[in-house]
mmCIF file with all atom_site columns, C-alpha atoms in Angstrom:
data_model
loop_
_atom_site.group_PDB
_atom_site.id
_atom_site.type_symbol
_atom_site.label_atom_id
_atom_site.label_alt_id
_atom_site.label_comp_id
_atom_site.label_asym_id
_atom_site.label_entity_id
_atom_site.label_seq_id
_atom_site.pdbx_PDB_ins_code
_atom_site.Cartn_x
_atom_site.Cartn_y
_atom_site.Cartn_z
_atom_site.occupancy
_atom_site.B_iso_or_equiv
_atom_site.pdbx_formal_charge
_atom_site.auth_seq_id
_atom_site.auth_comp_id
_atom_site.auth_asym_id
_atom_site.auth_atom_id
_atom_site.pdbx_PDB_model_num
ATOM 1   C CA . GLU A 1 1   ? 13.304  29.842 -3.567  1.00 0.00 ? 14  GLU A CA 1
ATOM 2   C CA . THR A 1 2   ? 13.543  26.784 -1.123  1.00 0.00 ? 15  THR A CA 1
ATOM 3   C CA . GLY A 1 3   ? 17.146  27.373 -0.436  1.00 0.00 ? 16  GLY A CA 1
ATOM 4   C CA . VAL A 1 4   ? 18.402  24.530 -2.277  1.00 0.00 ? 17  VAL A CA 1
ATOM 5   C CA . THR A 1 5   ? 20.145  25.209 -5.474  1.00 0.00 ? 18  THR A CA 1
ATOM 6   C CA . GLN A 1 6   ? 21.416  23.068 -8.433  1.00 0.00 ? 19  GLN A CA 1
ATOM 7   C CA . THR A 1 7   ? 23.410  23.503 -11.335 1.00 0.00 ? 20  THR A CA 1
ATOM 8   C CA . PRO A 1 8   ? 23.359  22.940 -14.639 1.00 0.00 ? 21  PRO A CA 1
ATOM 9   C CA . ARG A 1 9   ? 19.652  23.345 -14.904 1.00 0.00 ? 22  ARG A CA 1
ATOM 10  C CA . HIS A 1 10  ? 19.941  21.393 -18.475 1.00 0.00 ? 23  HIS A CA 1
ATOM 11  C CA . LEU A 1 11  ? 22.548  19.328 -19.505 1.00 0.00 ? 24  LEU A CA 1
ATOM 12  C CA . VAL A 1 12  ? 22.777  17.062 -22.765 1.00 0.00 ? 25  VAL A CA 1
ATOM 13  C CA . MET A 1 13  ? 25.748  14.954 -22.704 1.00 0.00 ? 26  MET A CA 1
ATOM 14  C CA . GLY A 1 14  ? 26.893  12.016 -24.741 1.00 0.00 ? 27  GLY A CA 1
ATOM 15  C CA . MET A 1 15  ? 27.053  8.379  -23.790 1.00 0.00 ? 28  MET A CA 1
ATOM 16  C CA . THR A 1 16  ? 30.673  8.225  -23.500 1.00 0.00 ? 29  THR A CA 1
ATOM 17  C CA . ASN A 1 17  ? 31.035  11.866 -21.869 1.00 0.00 ? 30  ASN A CA 1
ATOM 18  C CA . LYS A 1 18  ? 31.561  12.759 -18.043 1.00 0.00 ? 31  LYS A CA 1
ATOM 19  C CA . LYS A 1 19  ? 29.985  15.428 -16.327 1.00 0.00 ? 32  LYS A CA 1
ATOM 20  C CA . SER A 1 20  ? 29.101  16.571 -12.848 1.00 0.00 ? 33  SER A CA 1
ATOM 21  C CA . LEU A 1 21  ? 25.797  17.754 -10.963 1.00 0.00 ? 34  LEU A CA 1
ATOM 22  C CA . LYS A 1 22  ? 25.932  20.005 -8.081  1.00 0.00 ? 35  LYS A CA 1
ATOM 23  C CA . CYS A 1 23  ? 23.265  20.460 -5.436  1.00 0.00 ? 36  CYS A CA 1
ATOM 24  C CA . GLU A 1 24  ? 24.024  23.298 -2.438  1.00 0.00 ? 37  GLU A CA 1
ATOM 25  C CA . GLN A 1 25  ? 21.927  23.690 0.133   1.00 0.00 ? 38  GLN A CA 1
ATOM 26  C CA . HIS A 1 26  ? 21.714  27.228 2.201   1.00 0.00 ? 39  HIS A CA 1
ATOM 27  C CA . LEU A 1 27  ? 19.332  25.663 4.976   1.00 0.00 ? 40  LEU A CA 1
ATOM 28  C CA . GLY A 1 28  ? 21.561  24.060 7.450   1.00 0.00 ? 41  GLY A CA 1
ATOM 29  C CA . HIS A 1 29  ? 20.349  20.685 6.836   1.00 0.00 ? 42  HIS A CA 1
ATOM 30  C CA . ASN A 1 30  ? 22.259  17.499 7.673   1.00 0.00 ? 43  ASN A CA 1
ATOM 31  C CA . ALA A 1 31  ? 20.578  15.487 5.077   1.00 0.00 ? 44  ALA A CA 1
ATOM 32  C CA . MET A 1 32  ? 20.925  15.434 1.497   1.00 0.00 ? 45  MET A CA 1
ATOM 33  C CA . TYR A 1 33  ? 18.962  13.066 -1.271  1.00 0.00 ? 46  TYR A CA 1
ATOM 34  C CA . TRP A 1 34  ? 19.198  12.965 -5.149  1.00 0.00 ? 47  TRP A CA 1
ATOM 35  C CA . TYR A 1 35  ? 16.027  11.410 -6.788  1.00 0.00 ? 48  TYR A CA 1
ATOM 36  C CA . LYS A 1 36  ? 15.319  10.568 -10.450 1.00 0.00 ? 49  LYS A CA 1
ATOM 37  C CA . GLN A 1 37  ? 12.251  11.964 -11.985 1.00 0.00 ? 50  GLN A CA 1
ATOM 38  C CA . SER A 1 38  ? 11.006  10.098 -14.889 1.00 0.00 ? 51  SER A CA 1
ATOM 39  C CA . ALA A 1 39  ? 7.911   11.417 -16.794 1.00 0.00 ? 52  ALA A CA 1
ATOM 40  C CA . LYS A 1 40  ? 4.505   9.712  -15.269 1.00 0.00 ? 53  LYS A CA 1
ATOM 41  C CA . LYS A 1 41  ? 6.724   7.775  -12.808 1.00 0.00 ? 54  LYS A CA 1
ATOM 42  C CA . PRO A 1 42  ? 7.030   8.153  -9.078  1.00 0.00 ? 55  PRO A CA 1
ATOM 43  C CA . LEU A 1 43  ? 10.150  9.975  -7.762  1.00 0.00 ? 56  LEU A CA 1
ATOM 44  C CA . GLU A 1 44  ? 13.073  7.157  -7.729  1.00 0.00 ? 57  GLU A CA 1
ATOM 45  C CA . LEU A 1 45  ? 14.963  7.881  -4.266  1.00 0.00 ? 58  LEU A CA 1
ATOM 46  C CA . MET A 1 46  ? 18.722  7.003  -5.735  1.00 0.00 ? 59  MET A CA 1
ATOM 47  C CA . PHE A 1 47  ? 21.235  8.233  -2.810  1.00 0.00 ? 60  PHE A CA 1
ATOM 48  C CA . VAL A 1 48  ? 20.951  9.561  0.984   1.00 0.00 ? 61  VAL A CA 1
ATOM 49  C CA . TYR A 1 49  ? 23.573  11.042 2.695   1.00 0.00 ? 62  TYR A CA 1
ATOM 50  C CA . ASN A 1 50  ? 23.290  11.894 6.364   1.00 0.00 ? 63  ASN A CA 1
ATOM 51  C CA . PHE A 1 51  ? 26.540  14.149 7.925   1.00 0.00 ? 64  PHE A CA 1
ATOM 52  C CA . LYS A 1 52  ? 28.188  13.440 5.264   1.00 0.00 ? 65  LYS A CA 1
ATOM 53  C CA . GLU A 1 53  ? 27.709  10.190 5.136   1.00 0.00 ? 66  GLU A CA 1
ATOM 54  C CA . GLN A 1 54  ? 26.207  7.714  2.293   1.00 0.00 ? 67  GLN A CA 1
ATOM 55  C CA . THR A 1 55  ? 23.576  6.018  4.023   1.00 0.00 ? 68  THR A CA 1
ATOM 56  C CA . GLU A 1 56  ? 21.389  4.568  1.223   1.00 0.00 ? 69  GLU A CA 1
ATOM 57  C CA . ASN A 1 57  ? 21.938  3.520  -2.144  1.00 0.00 ? 70  ASN A CA 1
ATOM 58  C CA . ASN A 1 58  ? 19.092  2.461  -3.721  1.00 0.00 ? 71  ASN A CA 1
ATOM 59  C CA . SER A 1 59  ? 20.804  -0.483 -6.082  1.00 0.00 ? 72  SER A CA 1
ATOM 60  C CA . VAL A 1 60  ? 21.760  2.595  -8.848  1.00 0.00 ? 73  VAL A CA 1
ATOM 61  C CA . PRO A 1 61  ? 24.040  1.544  -11.480 1.00 0.00 ? 74  PRO A CA 1
ATOM 62  C CA . SER A 1 62  ? 27.587  2.512  -11.219 1.00 0.00 ? 75  SER A CA 1
ATOM 63  C CA . ARG A 1 63  ? 27.793  5.006  -13.918 1.00 0.00 ? 76  ARG A CA 1
ATOM 64  C CA . PHE A 1 64  ? 26.172  7.363  -10.963 1.00 0.00 ? 77  PHE A CA 1
ATOM 65  C CA . SER A 1 65  ? 28.482  8.193  -8.569  1.00 0.00 ? 78  SER A CA 1
ATOM 66  C CA . PRO A 1 66  ? 27.402  10.437 -5.542  1.00 0.00 ? 79  PRO A CA 1
ATOM 67  C CA . GLU A 1 67  ? 30.063  12.466 -3.461  1.00 0.00 ? 80  GLU A CA 1
ATOM 68  C CA . CYS A 1 68  ? 29.327  14.737 -0.408  1.00 0.00 ? 81  CYS A CA 1
ATOM 69  C CA . PRO A 1 69  ? 32.241  16.540 0.878   1.00 0.00 ? 82  PRO A CA 1
ATOM 70  C CA . ASN A 1 70  ? 30.161  18.448 3.383   1.00 0.00 ? 83  ASN A CA 1
ATOM 71  C CA . SER A 1 71  ? 26.982  18.703 4.514   1.00 0.00 ? 84  SER A CA 1
ATOM 72  C CA . SER A 1 72  ? 25.576  21.867 1.961   1.00 0.00 ? 85  SER A CA 1
ATOM 73  C CA . HIS A 1 73  ? 27.065  20.240 -0.972  1.00 0.00 ? 86  HIS A CA 1
ATOM 74  C CA . LEU A 1 74  ? 26.182  17.142 -3.014  1.00 0.00 ? 87  LEU A CA 1
ATOM 75  C CA . PHE A 1 75  ? 27.519  16.118 -6.495  1.00 0.00 ? 88  PHE A CA 1
ATOM 76  C CA . LEU A 1 76  ? 26.515  13.357 -8.829  1.00 0.00 ? 89  LEU A CA 1
ATOM 77  C CA . HIS A 1 77  ? 29.148  12.247 -10.891 1.00 0.00 ? 90  HIS A CA 1
ATOM 78  C CA . LEU A 1 78  ? 28.154  10.956 -14.250 1.00 0.00 ? 91  LEU A CA 1
ATOM 79  C CA . HIS A 1 79  ? 30.033  8.438  -16.549 1.00 0.00 ? 92  HIS A CA 1
ATOM 80  C CA . THR A 1 80  ? 29.107  6.444  -19.616 1.00 0.00 ? 93  THR A CA 1
ATOM 81  C CA . LEU A 1 81  ? 25.204  6.896  -19.118 1.00 0.00 ? 94  LEU A CA 1
ATOM 82  C CA . GLN A 1 82  ? 22.358  5.598  -21.425 1.00 0.00 ? 95  GLN A CA 1
ATOM 83  C CA . PRO A 1 83  ? 19.822  7.106  -23.208 1.00 0.00 ? 96  PRO A CA 1
ATOM 84  C CA . GLU A 1 84  ? 17.145  6.008  -20.519 1.00 0.00 ? 97  GLU A CA 1
ATOM 85  C CA . ASP A 1 85  ? 18.847  7.637  -18.058 1.00 0.00 ? 98  ASP A CA 1
ATOM 86  C CA . SER A 1 86  ? 17.971  11.148 -19.678 1.00 0.00 ? 99  SER A CA 1
ATOM 87  C CA . ALA A 1 87  ? 15.450  12.555 -16.662 1.00 0.00 ? 100 ALA A CA 1
ATOM 88  C CA . LEU A 1 88  ? 15.171  15.320 -14.441 1.00 0.00 ? 101 LEU A CA 1
ATOM 89  C CA . TYR A 1 89  ? 17.520  14.772 -11.585 1.00 0.00 ? 102 TYR A CA 1
ATOM 90  C CA . LEU A 1 90  ? 15.978  16.391 -7.993  1.00 0.00 ? 103 LEU A CA 1
ATOM 91  C CA . CYS A 1 91  ? 18.367  17.065 -5.077  1.00 0.00 ? 104 CYS A CA 1
ATOM 92  C CA . ALA A 1 92  ? 16.771  17.632 -1.586  1.00 0.00 ? 105 ALA A CA 1
ATOM 93  C CA . SER A 1 93  ? 17.644  18.412 1.994   1.00 0.00 ? 106 SER A CA 1
ATOM 94  C CA . SER A 1 94  ? 16.036  17.791 5.492   1.00 0.00 ? 107 SER A CA 1
ATOM 95  C CA . GLN A 1 95  ? 17.323  18.421 8.750   1.00 0.00 ? 108 GLN A CA 1
ATOM 96  C CA . ASP A 1 96  ? 18.420  14.951 9.326   1.00 0.00 ? 109 ASP A CA 1
ATOM 97  C CA . GLU A 1 97  ? 17.105  11.460 8.421   1.00 0.00 ? 110 GLU A CA 1
ATOM 98  C CA . GLY A 1 98  ? 14.362  11.751 11.131  1.00 0.00 ? 111 GLY A CA 1
ATOM 99  C CA . THR A 1 99  ? 10.815  11.001 9.908   1.00 0.00 ? 112 THR A CA 1
ATOM 100 C CA . LEU A 1 100 ? 9.186   14.041 10.880  1.00 0.00 ? 113 LEU A CA 1
ATOM 101 C CA . ARG A 1 101 ? 11.678  16.299 8.726   1.00 0.00 ? 114 ARG A CA 1
ATOM 102 C CA . GLU A 1 102 ? 10.124  17.397 5.469   1.00 0.00 ? 115 GLU A CA 1
ATOM 103 C CA . GLN A 1 103 ? 12.276  17.430 2.580   1.00 0.00 ? 116 GLN A CA 1
ATOM 104 C CA . PHE A 1 104 ? 12.688  20.977 0.377   1.00 0.00 ? 117 PHE A CA 1
ATOM 105 C CA . PHE A 1 105 ? 13.765  20.031 -2.917  1.00 0.00 ? 118 PHE A CA 1
ATOM 106 C CA . GLY A 1 106 ? 16.059  21.789 -5.574  1.00 0.00 ? 119 GLY A CA 1
ATOM 107 C CA . PRO A 1 107 ? 15.038  23.098 -8.674  1.00 0.00 ? 120 PRO A CA 1
ATOM 108 C CA . GLY A 1 108 ? 16.352  20.054 -10.656 1.00 0.00 ? 121 GLY A CA 1
ATOM 109 C CA . THR A 1 109 ? 18.809  19.259 -13.480 1.00 0.00 ? 122 THR A CA 1
ATOM 110 C CA . ARG A 1 110 ? 17.358  18.230 -16.647 1.00 0.00 ? 123 ARG A CA 1
ATOM 111 C CA . LEU A 1 111 ? 19.282  15.690 -18.271 1.00 0.00 ? 124 LEU A CA 1
ATOM 112 C CA . THR A 1 112 ? 19.507  14.434 -21.663 1.00 0.00 ? 125 THR A CA 1
ATOM 113 C CA . VAL A 1 113 ? 21.663  11.793 -22.884 1.00 0.00 ? 126 VAL A CA 1
ATOM 114 C CA . LEU A 1 114 ? 22.441  11.412 -26.635 1.00 0.00 ? 127 LEU A CA 1
ATOM 115 C CA . ALA B 2 1   ? 8.080   -0.935 2.028   1.00 0.00 ? 19  ALA B CA 1
ATOM 116 C CA . GLN B 2 2   ? 5.256   1.328  1.526   1.00 0.00 ? 20  GLN B CA 1
ATOM 117 C CA . SER B 2 3   ? 3.573   2.595  -2.120  1.00 0.00 ? 21  SER B CA 1
ATOM 118 C CA . VAL B 2 4   ? 1.628   5.139  -3.206  1.00 0.00 ? 22  VAL B CA 1
ATOM 119 C CA . SER B 2 5   ? -1.287  5.115  -5.705  1.00 0.00 ? 23  SER B CA 1
ATOM 120 C CA . GLN B 2 6   ? -2.475  8.469  -7.516  1.00 0.00 ? 24  GLN B CA 1
ATOM 121 C CA . HIS B 2 7   ? -5.981  7.480  -9.209  1.00 0.00 ? 25  HIS B CA 1
ATOM 122 C CA . ASN B 2 8   ? -6.127  10.275 -11.651 1.00 0.00 ? 26  ASN B CA 1
ATOM 123 C CA . HIS B 2 9   ? -3.277  10.815 -14.417 1.00 0.00 ? 27  HIS B CA 1
ATOM 124 C CA . HIS B 2 10  ? -4.500  14.053 -15.807 1.00 0.00 ? 28  HIS B CA 1
ATOM 125 C CA . VAL B 2 11  ? -7.403  16.411 -14.533 1.00 0.00 ? 29  VAL B CA 1
ATOM 126 C CA . ILE B 2 12  ? -8.879  19.068 -16.395 1.00 0.00 ? 30  ILE B CA 1
ATOM 127 C CA . LEU B 2 13  ? -10.935 21.637 -14.908 1.00 0.00 ? 31  LEU B CA 1
ATOM 128 C CA . SER B 2 14  ? -12.341 25.328 -15.374 1.00 0.00 ? 32  SER B CA 1
ATOM 129 C CA . GLU B 2 15  ? -11.713 27.889 -12.817 1.00 0.00 ? 33  GLU B CA 1
ATOM 130 C CA . ALA B 2 16  ? -13.816 27.684 -9.740  1.00 0.00 ? 34  ALA B CA 1
ATOM 131 C CA . ALA B 2 17  ? -14.460 24.001 -10.014 1.00 0.00 ? 35  ALA B CA 1
ATOM 132 C CA . SER B 2 18  ? -13.847 22.035 -7.170  1.00 0.00 ? 36  SER B CA 1
ATOM 133 C CA . LEU B 2 19  ? -10.704 19.947 -7.064  1.00 0.00 ? 37  LEU B CA 1
ATOM 134 C CA . GLU B 2 20  ? -10.230 16.371 -5.418  1.00 0.00 ? 38  GLU B CA 1
ATOM 135 C CA . LEU B 2 21  ? -7.006  14.380 -6.169  1.00 0.00 ? 39  LEU B CA 1
ATOM 136 C CA . GLY B 2 22  ? -7.114  10.868 -4.801  1.00 0.00 ? 40  GLY B CA 1
ATOM 137 C CA . CYS B 2 23  ? -4.036  9.158  -3.020  1.00 0.00 ? 41  CYS B CA 1
ATOM 138 C CA . ASN B 2 24  ? -4.161  5.754  -1.417  1.00 0.00 ? 42  ASN B CA 1
ATOM 139 C CA . TYR B 2 25  ? -0.808  4.141  0.078   1.00 0.00 ? 43  TYR B CA 1
ATOM 140 C CA . SER B 2 26  ? -0.175  1.064  1.212   1.00 0.00 ? 44  SER B CA 1
ATOM 141 C CA . TYR B 2 27  ? 1.465   0.167  4.729   1.00 0.00 ? 45  TYR B CA 1
ATOM 142 C CA . GLY B 2 28  ? 0.011   -0.977 8.032   1.00 0.00 ? 46  GLY B CA 1
ATOM 143 C CA . GLY B 2 29  ? 1.922   1.049  10.437  1.00 0.00 ? 47  GLY B CA 1
ATOM 144 C CA . THR B 2 30  ? 1.921   4.633  11.295  1.00 0.00 ? 48  THR B CA 1
ATOM 145 C CA . VAL B 2 31  ? 2.746   6.940  8.411   1.00 0.00 ? 49  VAL B CA 1
ATOM 146 C CA . ASN B 2 32  ? 3.485   10.654 7.645   1.00 0.00 ? 50  ASN B CA 1
ATOM 147 C CA . LEU B 2 33  ? 1.556   11.887 4.688   1.00 0.00 ? 51  LEU B CA 1
ATOM 148 C CA . PHE B 2 34  ? 2.725   14.874 2.288   1.00 0.00 ? 52  PHE B CA 1
ATOM 149 C CA . TRP B 2 35  ? 1.018   16.714 -0.947  1.00 0.00 ? 53  TRP B CA 1
ATOM 150 C CA . TYR B 2 36  ? 4.315   18.218 -2.989  1.00 0.00 ? 54  TYR B CA 1
ATOM 151 C CA . VAL B 2 37  ? 3.327   20.398 -5.733  1.00 0.00 ? 55  VAL B CA 1
ATOM 152 C CA . GLN B 2 38  ? 5.146   21.186 -9.046  1.00 0.00 ? 56  GLN B CA 1
ATOM 153 C CA . TYR B 2 39  ? 4.471   24.109 -10.882 1.00 0.00 ? 57  TYR B CA 1
ATOM 154 C CA . PRO B 2 40  ? 5.401   24.604 -14.721 1.00 0.00 ? 58  PRO B CA 1
ATOM 155 C CA . GLY B 2 41  ? 9.269   25.088 -14.412 1.00 0.00 ? 59  GLY B CA 1
ATOM 156 C CA . GLN B 2 42  ? 9.452   25.324 -10.739 1.00 0.00 ? 60  GLN B CA 1
ATOM 157 C CA . HIS B 2 43  ? 10.768  23.235 -7.992  1.00 0.00 ? 61  HIS B CA 1
ATOM 158 C CA . LEU B 2 44  ? 8.787   20.610 -5.767  1.00 0.00 ? 62  LEU B CA 1
ATOM 159 C CA . GLN B 2 45  ? 7.326   22.372 -2.888  1.00 0.00 ? 63  GLN B CA 1
ATOM 160 C CA . LEU B 2 46  ? 5.326   21.313 -0.161  1.00 0.00 ? 64  LEU B CA 1
ATOM 161 C CA . LEU B 2 47  ? 1.400   21.705 0.125   1.00 0.00 ? 65  LEU B CA 1
ATOM 162 C CA . LEU B 2 48  ? 0.613   20.436 3.273   1.00 0.00 ? 66  LEU B CA 1
ATOM 163 C CA . LYS B 2 49  ? 1.770   17.229 5.722   1.00 0.00 ? 67  LYS B CA 1
ATOM 164 C CA . TYR B 2 50  ? 0.268   15.411 7.691   1.00 0.00 ? 68  TYR B CA 1
ATOM 165 C CA . PHE B 2 51  ? 2.071   13.576 11.164  1.00 0.00 ? 69  PHE B CA 1
ATOM 166 C CA . SER B 2 52  ? -0.678  13.189 13.873  1.00 0.00 ? 70  SER B CA 1
ATOM 167 C CA . GLY B 2 53  ? -3.833  14.914 15.650  1.00 0.00 ? 71  GLY B CA 1
ATOM 168 C CA . ASP B 2 54  ? -6.515  16.229 13.354  1.00 0.00 ? 72  ASP B CA 1
ATOM 169 C CA . PRO B 2 55  ? -6.862  14.267 10.199  1.00 0.00 ? 73  PRO B CA 1
ATOM 170 C CA . LEU B 2 56  ? -8.036  17.071 8.273   1.00 0.00 ? 74  LEU B CA 1
ATOM 171 C CA . VAL B 2 57  ? -5.317  19.163 7.308   1.00 0.00 ? 75  VAL B CA 1
ATOM 172 C CA . LYS B 2 58  ? -4.940  22.604 5.715   1.00 0.00 ? 76  LYS B CA 1
ATOM 173 C CA . GLY B 2 59  ? -2.268  23.688 3.483   1.00 0.00 ? 77  GLY B CA 1
ATOM 174 C CA . ILE B 2 60  ? -1.083  26.770 1.819   1.00 0.00 ? 78  ILE B CA 1
ATOM 175 C CA . LYS B 2 61  ? -3.185  28.392 -1.181  1.00 0.00 ? 79  LYS B CA 1
ATOM 176 C CA . GLY B 2 62  ? -6.432  26.838 0.018   1.00 0.00 ? 80  GLY B CA 1
ATOM 177 C CA . PHE B 2 63  ? -5.899  23.681 -0.160  1.00 0.00 ? 81  PHE B CA 1
ATOM 178 C CA . GLU B 2 64  ? -6.664  20.993 2.497   1.00 0.00 ? 82  GLU B CA 1
ATOM 179 C CA . ALA B 2 65  ? -6.412  16.941 2.610   1.00 0.00 ? 83  ALA B CA 1
ATOM 180 C CA . GLU B 2 66  ? -8.071  14.395 4.986   1.00 0.00 ? 84  GLU B CA 1
ATOM 181 C CA . PHE B 2 67  ? -6.450  11.323 6.523   1.00 0.00 ? 85  PHE B CA 1
ATOM 182 C CA . ILE B 2 68  ? -8.963  8.569  6.502   1.00 0.00 ? 86  ILE B CA 1
ATOM 183 C CA . LYS B 2 69  ? -6.698  5.690  8.152   1.00 0.00 ? 87  LYS B CA 1
ATOM 184 C CA . SER B 2 70  ? -9.401  3.145  7.620   1.00 0.00 ? 88  SER B CA 1
ATOM 185 C CA . LYS B 2 71  ? -9.416  3.948  3.842   1.00 0.00 ? 89  LYS B CA 1
ATOM 186 C CA . PHE B 2 72  ? -5.126  4.211  4.059   1.00 0.00 ? 90  PHE B CA 1
ATOM 187 C CA . SER B 2 73  ? -6.398  7.506  1.872   1.00 0.00 ? 91  SER B CA 1
ATOM 188 C CA . PHE B 2 74  ? -4.956  10.857 2.005   1.00 0.00 ? 92  PHE B CA 1
ATOM 189 C CA . ASN B 2 75  ? -7.098  12.813 -0.656  1.00 0.00 ? 93  ASN B CA 1
ATOM 190 C CA . LEU B 2 76  ? -6.339  16.316 -1.192  1.00 0.00 ? 94  LEU B CA 1
ATOM 191 C CA . ARG B 2 77  ? -8.957  19.162 -1.719  1.00 0.00 ? 95  ARG B CA 1
ATOM 192 C CA . LYS B 2 78  ? -9.485  22.408 -2.924  1.00 0.00 ? 96  LYS B CA 1
ATOM 193 C CA . PRO B 2 79  ? -13.444 24.164 -3.133  1.00 0.00 ? 97  PRO B CA 1
ATOM 194 C CA . SER B 2 80  ? -12.499 26.410 -5.816  1.00 0.00 ? 98  SER B CA 1
ATOM 195 C CA . VAL B 2 81  ? -9.614  26.260 -8.357  1.00 0.00 ? 99  VAL B CA 1
ATOM 196 C CA . GLN B 2 82  ? -7.657  29.052 -10.029 1.00 0.00 ? 100 GLN B CA 1
ATOM 197 C CA . TRP B 2 83  ? -6.074  29.115 -12.830 1.00 0.00 ? 101 TRP B CA 1
ATOM 198 C CA . SER B 2 84  ? -2.728  29.505 -11.346 1.00 0.00 ? 102 SER B CA 1
ATOM 199 C CA . ASP B 2 85  ? -3.324  25.936 -9.602  1.00 0.00 ? 103 ASP B CA 1
ATOM 200 C CA . THR B 2 86  ? -2.253  24.459 -12.627 1.00 0.00 ? 104 THR B CA 1
ATOM 201 C CA . ALA B 2 87  ? 0.493   22.216 -11.907 1.00 0.00 ? 105 ALA B CA 1
ATOM 202 C CA . GLU B 2 88  ? 1.688   18.625 -11.143 1.00 0.00 ? 106 GLU B CA 1
ATOM 203 C CA . TYR B 2 89  ? 0.707   17.089 -7.632  1.00 0.00 ? 107 TYR B CA 1
ATOM 204 C CA . PHE B 2 90  ? 2.344   14.502 -5.590  1.00 0.00 ? 108 PHE B CA 1
ATOM 205 C CA . CYS B 2 91  ? 1.159   12.519 -2.864  1.00 0.00 ? 109 CYS B CA 1
ATOM 206 C CA . ALA B 2 92  ? 4.257   10.997 -0.409  1.00 0.00 ? 110 ALA B CA 1
ATOM 207 C CA . VAL B 2 93  ? 4.221   8.731  2.754   1.00 0.00 ? 111 VAL B CA 1
ATOM 208 C CA . ASN B 2 94  ? 6.714   7.663  4.923   1.00 0.00 ? 112 ASN B CA 1
ATOM 209 C CA . GLY B 2 95  ? 6.330   4.847  7.466   1.00 0.00 ? 113 GLY B CA 1
ATOM 210 C CA . VAL B 2 96  ? 7.250   5.747  10.831  1.00 0.00 ? 114 VAL B CA 1
ATOM 211 C CA . GLY B 2 97  ? 9.426   3.162  12.854  1.00 0.00 ? 115 GLY B CA 1
ATOM 212 C CA . ASP B 2 98  ? 10.057  1.190  9.536   1.00 0.00 ? 116 ASP B CA 1
ATOM 213 C CA . SER B 2 99  ? 13.977  0.676  9.130   1.00 0.00 ? 117 SER B CA 1
ATOM 214 C CA . ASN B 2 100 ? 13.644  3.016  5.909   1.00 0.00 ? 118 ASN B CA 1
ATOM 215 C CA . ASP B 2 101 ? 11.240  5.440  7.641   1.00 0.00 ? 119 ASP B CA 1
ATOM 216 C CA . TYR B 2 102 ? 13.244  8.237  6.120   1.00 0.00 ? 120 TYR B CA 1
ATOM 217 C CA . LYS B 2 103 ? 12.688  7.518  2.651   1.00 0.00 ? 121 LYS B CA 1
ATOM 218 C CA . LEU B 2 104 ? 9.597   8.989  0.998   1.00 0.00 ? 122 LEU B CA 1
ATOM 219 C CA . SER B 2 105 ? 7.580   7.051  -1.170  1.00 0.00 ? 123 SER B CA 1
ATOM 220 C CA . PHE B 2 106 ? 5.987   9.285  -4.143  1.00 0.00 ? 124 PHE B CA 1
ATOM 221 C CA . GLY B 2 107 ? 2.795   8.497  -6.050  1.00 0.00 ? 125 GLY B CA 1
ATOM 222 C CA . ALA B 2 108 ? 2.816   8.796  -10.044 1.00 0.00 ? 126 ALA B CA 1
ATOM 223 C CA . GLY B 2 109 ? 1.708   12.426 -9.686  1.00 0.00 ? 127 GLY B CA 1
ATOM 224 C CA . THR B 2 110 ? -1.095  14.218 -11.163 1.00 0.00 ? 128 THR B CA 1
ATOM 225 C CA . THR B 2 111 ? -1.241  16.740 -13.824 1.00 0.00 ? 129 THR B CA 1
ATOM 226 C CA . VAL B 2 112 ? -4.138  19.239 -13.167 1.00 0.00 ? 130 VAL B CA 1
ATOM 227 C CA . THR B 2 113 ? -4.846  21.820 -15.494 1.00 0.00 ? 131 THR B CA 1
ATOM 228 C CA . VAL B 2 114 ? -7.298  24.559 -15.136 1.00 0.00 ? 132 VAL B CA 1
ATOM 229 C CA . ARG B 2 115 ? -8.607  26.423 -17.687 1.00 0.00 ? 133 ARG B CA 1
ATOM 230 C CA . ALA B 2 116 ? -9.560  30.260 -17.631 1.00 0.00 ? 134 ALA B CA 1
#
């Protein structure tokens, strides 16, 4: 248990659905991240929040919309997804954005888009 | 920007065999280096990290890694694996002082299967 939880753990949705992924960290960290993990590909950084402010949007399509209401919670709102968006979505947190801060990962949400 | 290359896609070995996983990165400046492990059905967790100092880093569960700056490498080793080491292993790097130095760049991962 790393102190980063994600819900749901599994999600199946159609292309016209709207759903949200939730991440919560219990570590007192100030930075939170969304990654996409596809099979046999490097983890792709999607979004970064530091002290609730978005500091990175790594050319992610607008059908993915992040929200960070406070330093402990991070959401990823999903709308009109494509089958190629099926992947494991990982949330991570770190003390801050500083270079010496290791990132702690949640268990991920396995997303399947039909 | 930095990139990370992991040479082995899938490694299969028997218990008590020695393991070495290759990792090379491309970045000309100072780096922080990490190895993460993902056991089946579990979250990514840190095995070990290198920030500075002794280039031979010891991590959890008997793993170690050696940073060779001249070779841009950070290979992971374990002298004698156990069945419980079956997992996917990821090398990651971030460039110190780079404008994107908070970003971790990951390799594609190496799946390790240990046969009993």
